[in-house]
Short mmCIF file of C-alpha atoms and ligand atoms in Angstrom, two decimals:
data_model
loop_
_atom_site.label_atom_id
_atom_site.label_comp_id
_atom_site.label_asym_id
_atom_site.label_seq_id
_atom_site.Cartn_x
_atom_site.Cartn_y
_atom_site.Cartn_z
CA MET A 1 -30.48 63.99 3.68
CA SER A 2 -27.61 66.20 4.71
CA ILE A 3 -25.05 65.32 2.03
CA LEU A 4 -25.04 65.83 -1.70
CA ILE A 5 -24.01 62.96 -3.96
CA THR A 6 -21.26 65.22 -5.29
CA ASP A 7 -19.92 65.78 -1.76
CA LEU A 8 -19.91 62.03 -1.22
CA GLU A 9 -17.85 61.60 -4.40
CA THR A 10 -15.19 63.97 -3.06
CA VAL A 11 -14.95 61.99 0.19
CA VAL A 12 -14.83 58.59 -1.55
CA ARG A 13 -12.22 59.77 -4.07
CA ASP A 14 -10.09 61.07 -1.19
CA ALA A 15 -10.40 57.62 0.40
CA GLY A 16 -9.26 56.20 -2.94
CA SER A 17 -6.07 58.27 -2.74
CA ILE A 18 -5.30 56.73 0.65
CA ALA A 19 -5.90 53.24 -0.74
CA LEU A 20 -3.73 53.92 -3.81
CA ALA A 21 -0.84 55.14 -1.63
CA HIS A 22 -0.78 51.71 0.03
CA PHE A 23 -1.43 49.93 -3.28
CA ASN A 24 1.61 51.63 -4.80
CA ASP A 25 3.80 50.50 -1.90
CA LEU A 26 2.80 46.86 -1.49
CA LYS A 27 6.19 45.84 -0.14
CA SER A 28 5.34 47.84 3.00
CA LEU A 29 1.77 46.51 3.24
CA SER A 30 0.94 44.45 6.32
CA VAL A 31 -1.54 41.67 5.50
CA ASN A 32 -3.33 39.79 8.27
CA LYS A 33 -5.90 37.01 8.26
CA LYS A 34 -9.21 37.53 10.08
CA SER A 35 -10.10 33.96 9.29
CA PRO A 36 -8.56 31.24 7.08
CA ARG A 37 -9.79 32.95 3.88
CA ASP A 38 -10.44 36.51 5.04
CA PHE A 39 -7.73 39.17 4.80
CA VAL A 40 -7.31 42.64 6.28
CA THR A 41 -4.47 45.05 5.57
CA ASP A 42 -3.41 48.33 7.04
CA ALA A 43 -4.93 49.89 3.90
CA ASP A 44 -8.39 48.54 4.83
CA VAL A 45 -8.02 49.99 8.33
CA ALA A 46 -6.67 53.36 7.15
CA VAL A 47 -9.38 53.83 4.49
CA GLU A 48 -12.15 52.94 6.92
CA ALA A 49 -10.76 55.25 9.62
CA PHE A 50 -10.73 58.13 7.10
CA LEU A 51 -14.28 57.41 5.89
CA LYS A 52 -15.63 57.04 9.43
CA ALA A 53 -14.02 60.29 10.64
CA THR A 54 -14.98 62.30 7.56
CA LEU A 55 -18.55 61.03 7.08
CA THR A 56 -19.48 61.26 10.77
CA GLU A 57 -18.02 64.77 10.93
CA LYS A 58 -19.98 65.85 7.81
CA CYS A 59 -23.19 64.04 8.83
CA PRO A 60 -23.25 63.61 12.65
CA GLU A 61 -26.89 62.52 12.44
CA TYR A 62 -25.93 59.24 10.74
CA GLY A 63 -24.41 56.17 12.37
CA PHE A 64 -21.59 54.13 10.82
CA TRP A 65 -21.13 50.42 10.11
CA GLY A 66 -17.77 49.49 8.67
CA GLU A 67 -16.42 46.04 7.95
CA GLU A 68 -13.31 46.60 10.06
CA SER A 69 -14.56 48.80 12.93
CA GLY A 70 -18.10 47.43 13.40
CA GLN A 71 -21.32 49.27 14.18
CA SER A 72 -21.74 52.60 15.98
CA ALA A 73 -24.67 53.13 18.35
CA ASP A 74 -27.30 54.58 16.03
CA GLN A 75 -28.15 52.19 13.22
CA SER A 76 -31.54 53.54 12.00
CA ALA A 77 -29.72 55.92 9.64
CA ARG A 78 -26.19 54.77 8.89
CA TRP A 79 -23.30 54.63 6.49
CA VAL A 80 -22.60 51.04 5.42
CA VAL A 81 -18.96 50.81 4.36
CA ASP A 82 -16.54 48.27 2.93
CA PRO A 83 -13.26 50.19 2.85
CA ILE A 84 -11.63 47.80 0.42
CA ASP A 85 -13.77 45.15 -1.26
CA GLY A 86 -11.41 42.65 -2.86
CA THR A 87 -8.62 42.85 -0.30
CA HIS A 88 -7.01 39.64 -1.51
CA SER A 89 -6.75 41.08 -5.03
CA PHE A 90 -5.51 44.41 -3.60
CA SER A 91 -2.76 42.67 -1.61
CA ARG A 92 -1.48 40.92 -4.77
CA GLY A 93 -1.28 44.08 -6.85
CA GLN A 94 -4.33 43.30 -8.97
CA TYR A 95 -6.57 46.16 -10.13
CA PHE A 96 -10.00 44.68 -9.35
CA TRP A 97 -10.85 46.06 -5.90
CA SER A 98 -13.16 48.86 -4.78
CA ILE A 99 -14.32 51.17 -2.01
CA SER A 100 -18.02 50.70 -1.26
CA VAL A 101 -20.08 53.32 0.62
CA ALA A 102 -23.88 53.29 1.04
CA LEU A 103 -26.27 55.45 3.03
CA GLU A 104 -29.16 53.47 4.50
CA ILE A 105 -32.05 55.24 6.25
CA ASP A 106 -34.77 53.18 7.97
CA GLN A 107 -33.59 50.09 6.03
CA GLU A 108 -33.91 51.89 2.67
CA LEU A 109 -30.79 52.31 0.54
CA ILE A 110 -30.65 56.00 -0.39
CA LEU A 111 -27.14 56.65 -1.76
CA GLY A 112 -24.53 54.27 -3.15
CA ALA A 113 -20.95 54.80 -4.33
CA VAL A 114 -18.48 52.15 -5.55
CA TYR A 115 -15.05 53.44 -6.55
CA ALA A 116 -12.34 51.36 -8.21
CA PRO A 117 -9.28 53.63 -7.86
CA ALA A 118 -6.86 51.39 -9.80
CA LEU A 119 -9.31 51.36 -12.73
CA ASN A 120 -10.36 54.98 -12.16
CA ASP A 121 -14.03 53.98 -12.36
CA TYR A 122 -16.56 55.65 -10.09
CA TYR A 123 -20.10 54.24 -9.92
CA THR A 124 -22.88 55.99 -8.06
CA ALA A 125 -26.65 56.03 -7.61
CA GLU A 126 -29.31 57.87 -5.62
CA LYS A 127 -32.63 56.13 -4.95
CA GLY A 128 -35.10 56.92 -7.75
CA LYS A 129 -32.60 59.01 -9.72
CA GLY A 130 -30.70 56.47 -11.86
CA ALA A 131 -27.16 55.07 -11.86
CA TRP A 132 -23.99 56.66 -13.19
CA LYS A 133 -20.43 55.65 -14.10
CA ASN A 134 -17.83 58.41 -14.30
CA GLY A 135 -20.61 60.99 -14.62
CA LEU A 136 -22.53 59.24 -17.44
CA PRO A 137 -25.81 57.30 -17.05
CA ILE A 138 -25.57 53.50 -17.16
CA ALA A 139 -28.05 50.66 -17.75
CA VAL A 140 -28.12 46.87 -17.67
CA SER A 141 -27.41 44.83 -20.81
CA THR A 142 -29.97 43.82 -23.44
CA GLU A 143 -28.90 40.14 -23.51
CA SER A 144 -32.09 38.02 -23.41
CA ASN A 145 -30.65 34.56 -24.12
CA LEU A 146 -29.03 32.81 -21.15
CA ALA A 147 -27.02 30.62 -23.53
CA ASP A 148 -25.29 33.76 -24.87
CA ALA A 149 -24.91 35.44 -21.46
CA MET A 150 -21.83 36.29 -19.38
CA VAL A 151 -22.30 35.75 -15.65
CA ALA A 152 -20.20 36.36 -12.53
CA THR A 153 -20.15 34.84 -9.08
CA GLY A 154 -17.98 34.47 -5.99
CA PHE A 155 -17.24 31.85 -3.39
CA ALA A 156 -17.59 33.55 0.00
CA CYS A 157 -19.42 30.41 1.03
CA LEU A 158 -16.22 28.37 0.64
CA ARG A 159 -15.16 30.09 3.85
CA SER A 160 -17.65 28.10 5.88
CA TYR A 161 -18.57 24.46 5.96
CA LEU A 162 -21.90 24.99 4.18
CA THR A 163 -23.38 22.00 2.38
CA ASP A 164 -24.32 24.44 -0.42
CA ASN A 165 -20.88 25.74 -1.47
CA ASN A 166 -21.98 27.19 -4.86
CA LEU A 167 -19.84 24.75 -6.83
CA GLU A 168 -22.76 22.63 -8.11
CA ARG A 169 -24.78 25.78 -8.89
CA PHE A 170 -21.81 27.25 -10.74
CA GLY A 171 -21.46 24.04 -12.75
CA ARG A 172 -25.15 24.05 -13.72
CA ILE A 173 -25.04 27.67 -14.85
CA ALA A 174 -21.62 27.46 -16.51
CA GLN A 175 -22.90 24.68 -18.79
CA ARG A 176 -25.80 26.91 -19.92
CA THR A 177 -23.98 30.25 -20.45
CA THR A 178 -21.21 31.47 -22.75
CA GLY A 179 -19.01 33.37 -20.26
CA GLN A 180 -18.29 32.96 -16.54
CA ARG A 181 -16.18 35.32 -14.41
CA ARG A 182 -14.92 35.47 -10.82
CA PHE A 183 -13.63 39.05 -10.48
CA GLY A 184 -12.97 39.12 -6.72
CA SER A 185 -14.97 42.17 -5.62
CA ALA A 186 -18.69 41.67 -5.05
CA ALA A 187 -19.27 45.44 -5.00
CA MET A 188 -17.70 45.66 -8.46
CA ASP A 189 -19.58 42.57 -9.70
CA LEU A 190 -22.84 44.39 -8.97
CA CYS A 191 -21.63 47.51 -10.81
CA LEU A 192 -20.66 45.43 -13.85
CA VAL A 193 -24.27 44.19 -14.06
CA ALA A 194 -25.43 47.82 -13.73
CA ASP A 195 -23.04 48.84 -16.52
CA GLY A 196 -24.14 46.04 -18.87
CA GLN A 197 -20.69 44.41 -18.85
CA VAL A 198 -22.10 41.27 -17.19
CA ASP A 199 -25.66 39.94 -17.46
CA ALA A 200 -26.05 38.40 -14.00
CA PHE A 201 -24.19 38.02 -10.70
CA TRP A 202 -24.96 35.82 -7.71
CA GLU A 203 -23.18 34.97 -4.45
CA GLN A 204 -23.96 33.61 -0.97
CA GLU A 205 -22.66 34.44 2.51
CA LEU A 206 -21.81 38.06 1.81
CA ASN A 207 -22.46 40.91 4.22
CA LEU A 208 -24.51 44.07 3.76
CA TYR A 209 -21.33 46.17 3.48
CA ASP A 210 -20.23 44.06 0.47
CA VAL A 211 -23.46 44.65 -1.48
CA ALA A 212 -25.40 47.70 -0.21
CA ALA A 213 -23.96 50.33 -2.57
CA GLY A 214 -23.65 47.99 -5.57
CA ALA A 215 -27.19 46.68 -5.16
CA LEU A 216 -28.63 50.22 -5.24
CA ILE A 217 -26.51 51.07 -8.29
CA ALA A 218 -27.66 47.88 -10.04
CA LYS A 219 -31.33 48.45 -9.15
CA GLU A 220 -31.19 52.06 -10.36
CA ALA A 221 -29.64 50.79 -13.63
CA GLY A 222 -32.63 48.49 -14.21
CA ALA A 223 -31.41 45.25 -12.62
CA THR A 224 -33.51 42.72 -10.72
CA VAL A 225 -32.19 42.27 -7.16
CA THR A 226 -33.54 39.17 -5.41
CA ASP A 227 -32.63 36.14 -3.34
CA PHE A 228 -32.16 32.73 -4.97
CA ARG A 229 -35.93 32.09 -4.82
CA GLY A 230 -36.79 35.31 -6.66
CA ASN A 231 -37.92 37.33 -3.64
CA GLU A 232 -37.21 41.01 -4.31
CA GLY A 233 -34.79 42.76 -2.00
CA VAL A 234 -31.13 42.89 -0.91
CA PHE A 235 -30.25 39.59 0.77
CA PRO A 236 -26.47 39.51 1.35
CA LYS A 237 -26.53 35.82 2.31
CA GLN A 238 -28.13 34.92 -1.01
CA ILE A 239 -28.04 37.67 -3.64
CA LEU A 240 -28.98 37.30 -7.34
CA VAL A 241 -28.76 40.36 -9.60
CA THR A 242 -29.68 40.16 -13.32
CA ASN A 243 -30.39 42.40 -16.30
CA GLY A 244 -34.05 41.30 -15.96
CA LYS A 245 -34.17 39.75 -19.44
CA ILE A 246 -32.52 36.46 -18.36
CA PHE A 247 -34.04 36.41 -14.84
CA ASP A 248 -36.71 33.77 -15.66
CA GLN A 249 -34.08 31.57 -17.36
CA ILE A 250 -31.45 31.70 -14.57
CA LEU A 251 -33.80 31.54 -11.54
CA PRO A 252 -34.65 27.81 -11.94
CA LEU A 253 -30.89 27.05 -11.96
CA MET A 254 -30.21 28.78 -8.62
C1 LIG B 1 -14.75 39.89 -0.60
C2 LIG B 1 -15.06 40.16 -2.05
C3 LIG B 1 -15.19 38.84 -2.82
C4 LIG B 1 -16.23 37.94 -2.18
C5 LIG B 1 -15.84 37.69 -0.74
C6 LIG B 1 -15.79 39.01 0.02
P1 LIG B 1 -13.44 41.52 1.03
O1 LIG B 1 -14.71 41.10 0.12
O2 LIG B 1 -16.26 40.86 -2.14
O3 LIG B 1 -15.57 39.08 -4.15
O4 LIG B 1 -16.32 36.73 -2.86
O5 LIG B 1 -16.76 36.84 -0.13
O6 LIG B 1 -15.44 38.77 1.37
O7 LIG B 1 -13.32 40.44 2.08
O8 LIG B 1 -12.25 41.59 0.15
O9 LIG B 1 -13.88 42.83 1.60
CA1 LIG B 2 -16.09 42.88 1.01
CA1 LIG B 3 -13.40 44.51 2.79
#
């Protein structure tokens, strides 16, 4: 691997400065719709252009897949990037949005970084070496009773006319947990499980760039990462991440 996790942090934090410049000048921000419920701003495009140019210059051996610019030729070893995860929140001046960067080699997630510039929180993980927040090690929560748990989800699936739109599932789980949250950035949702702030997160119809970095961070922090049937792995179309202790209780409700 030709980049140190500390070098990656410098690049991602520089990307955060670009995002914050736009965030602090929202009246000049251009917001467009890619689809009825999918937004893109000039901040998304600028951040991704910076990350693509910088990462491919530093590591020419890796390809690049970004939400806004698509996939480069080589995809066996690639950066998987969501330049701003939570664009809707970003465009409204809310603080819960993040920059998500993962390095995937031969379908293995090797490095992950999720940076929330407005909150000044930087989450990172390297495969087999643990997960960190702002330079300190993090771990999932100890909550073992679903009834006392706080959970998070999202509604990407409301964008398409799926019969399963997560609303019934949310209702089932909301009745059996204490706290429910919809933060608006899937990458951050995964980091909150890793940091023990939330006990489980699930969502459907995401893309790999939404979840790649956060899933590695969560896994390295001790989380289970499965699909809705409990199969281990990162399944963006159906991802369930838990602290492990409530996994058996929440799985039957998925
Ligand atoms: C969105 C966020 C949101 C999730 C949406 C995603 P974007 O990412 O992750 O939490 O529910 O489905 O599209 O579009 O702001 O990059
Ligand atoms: Ca996203
Ligand atoms: Ca995005």
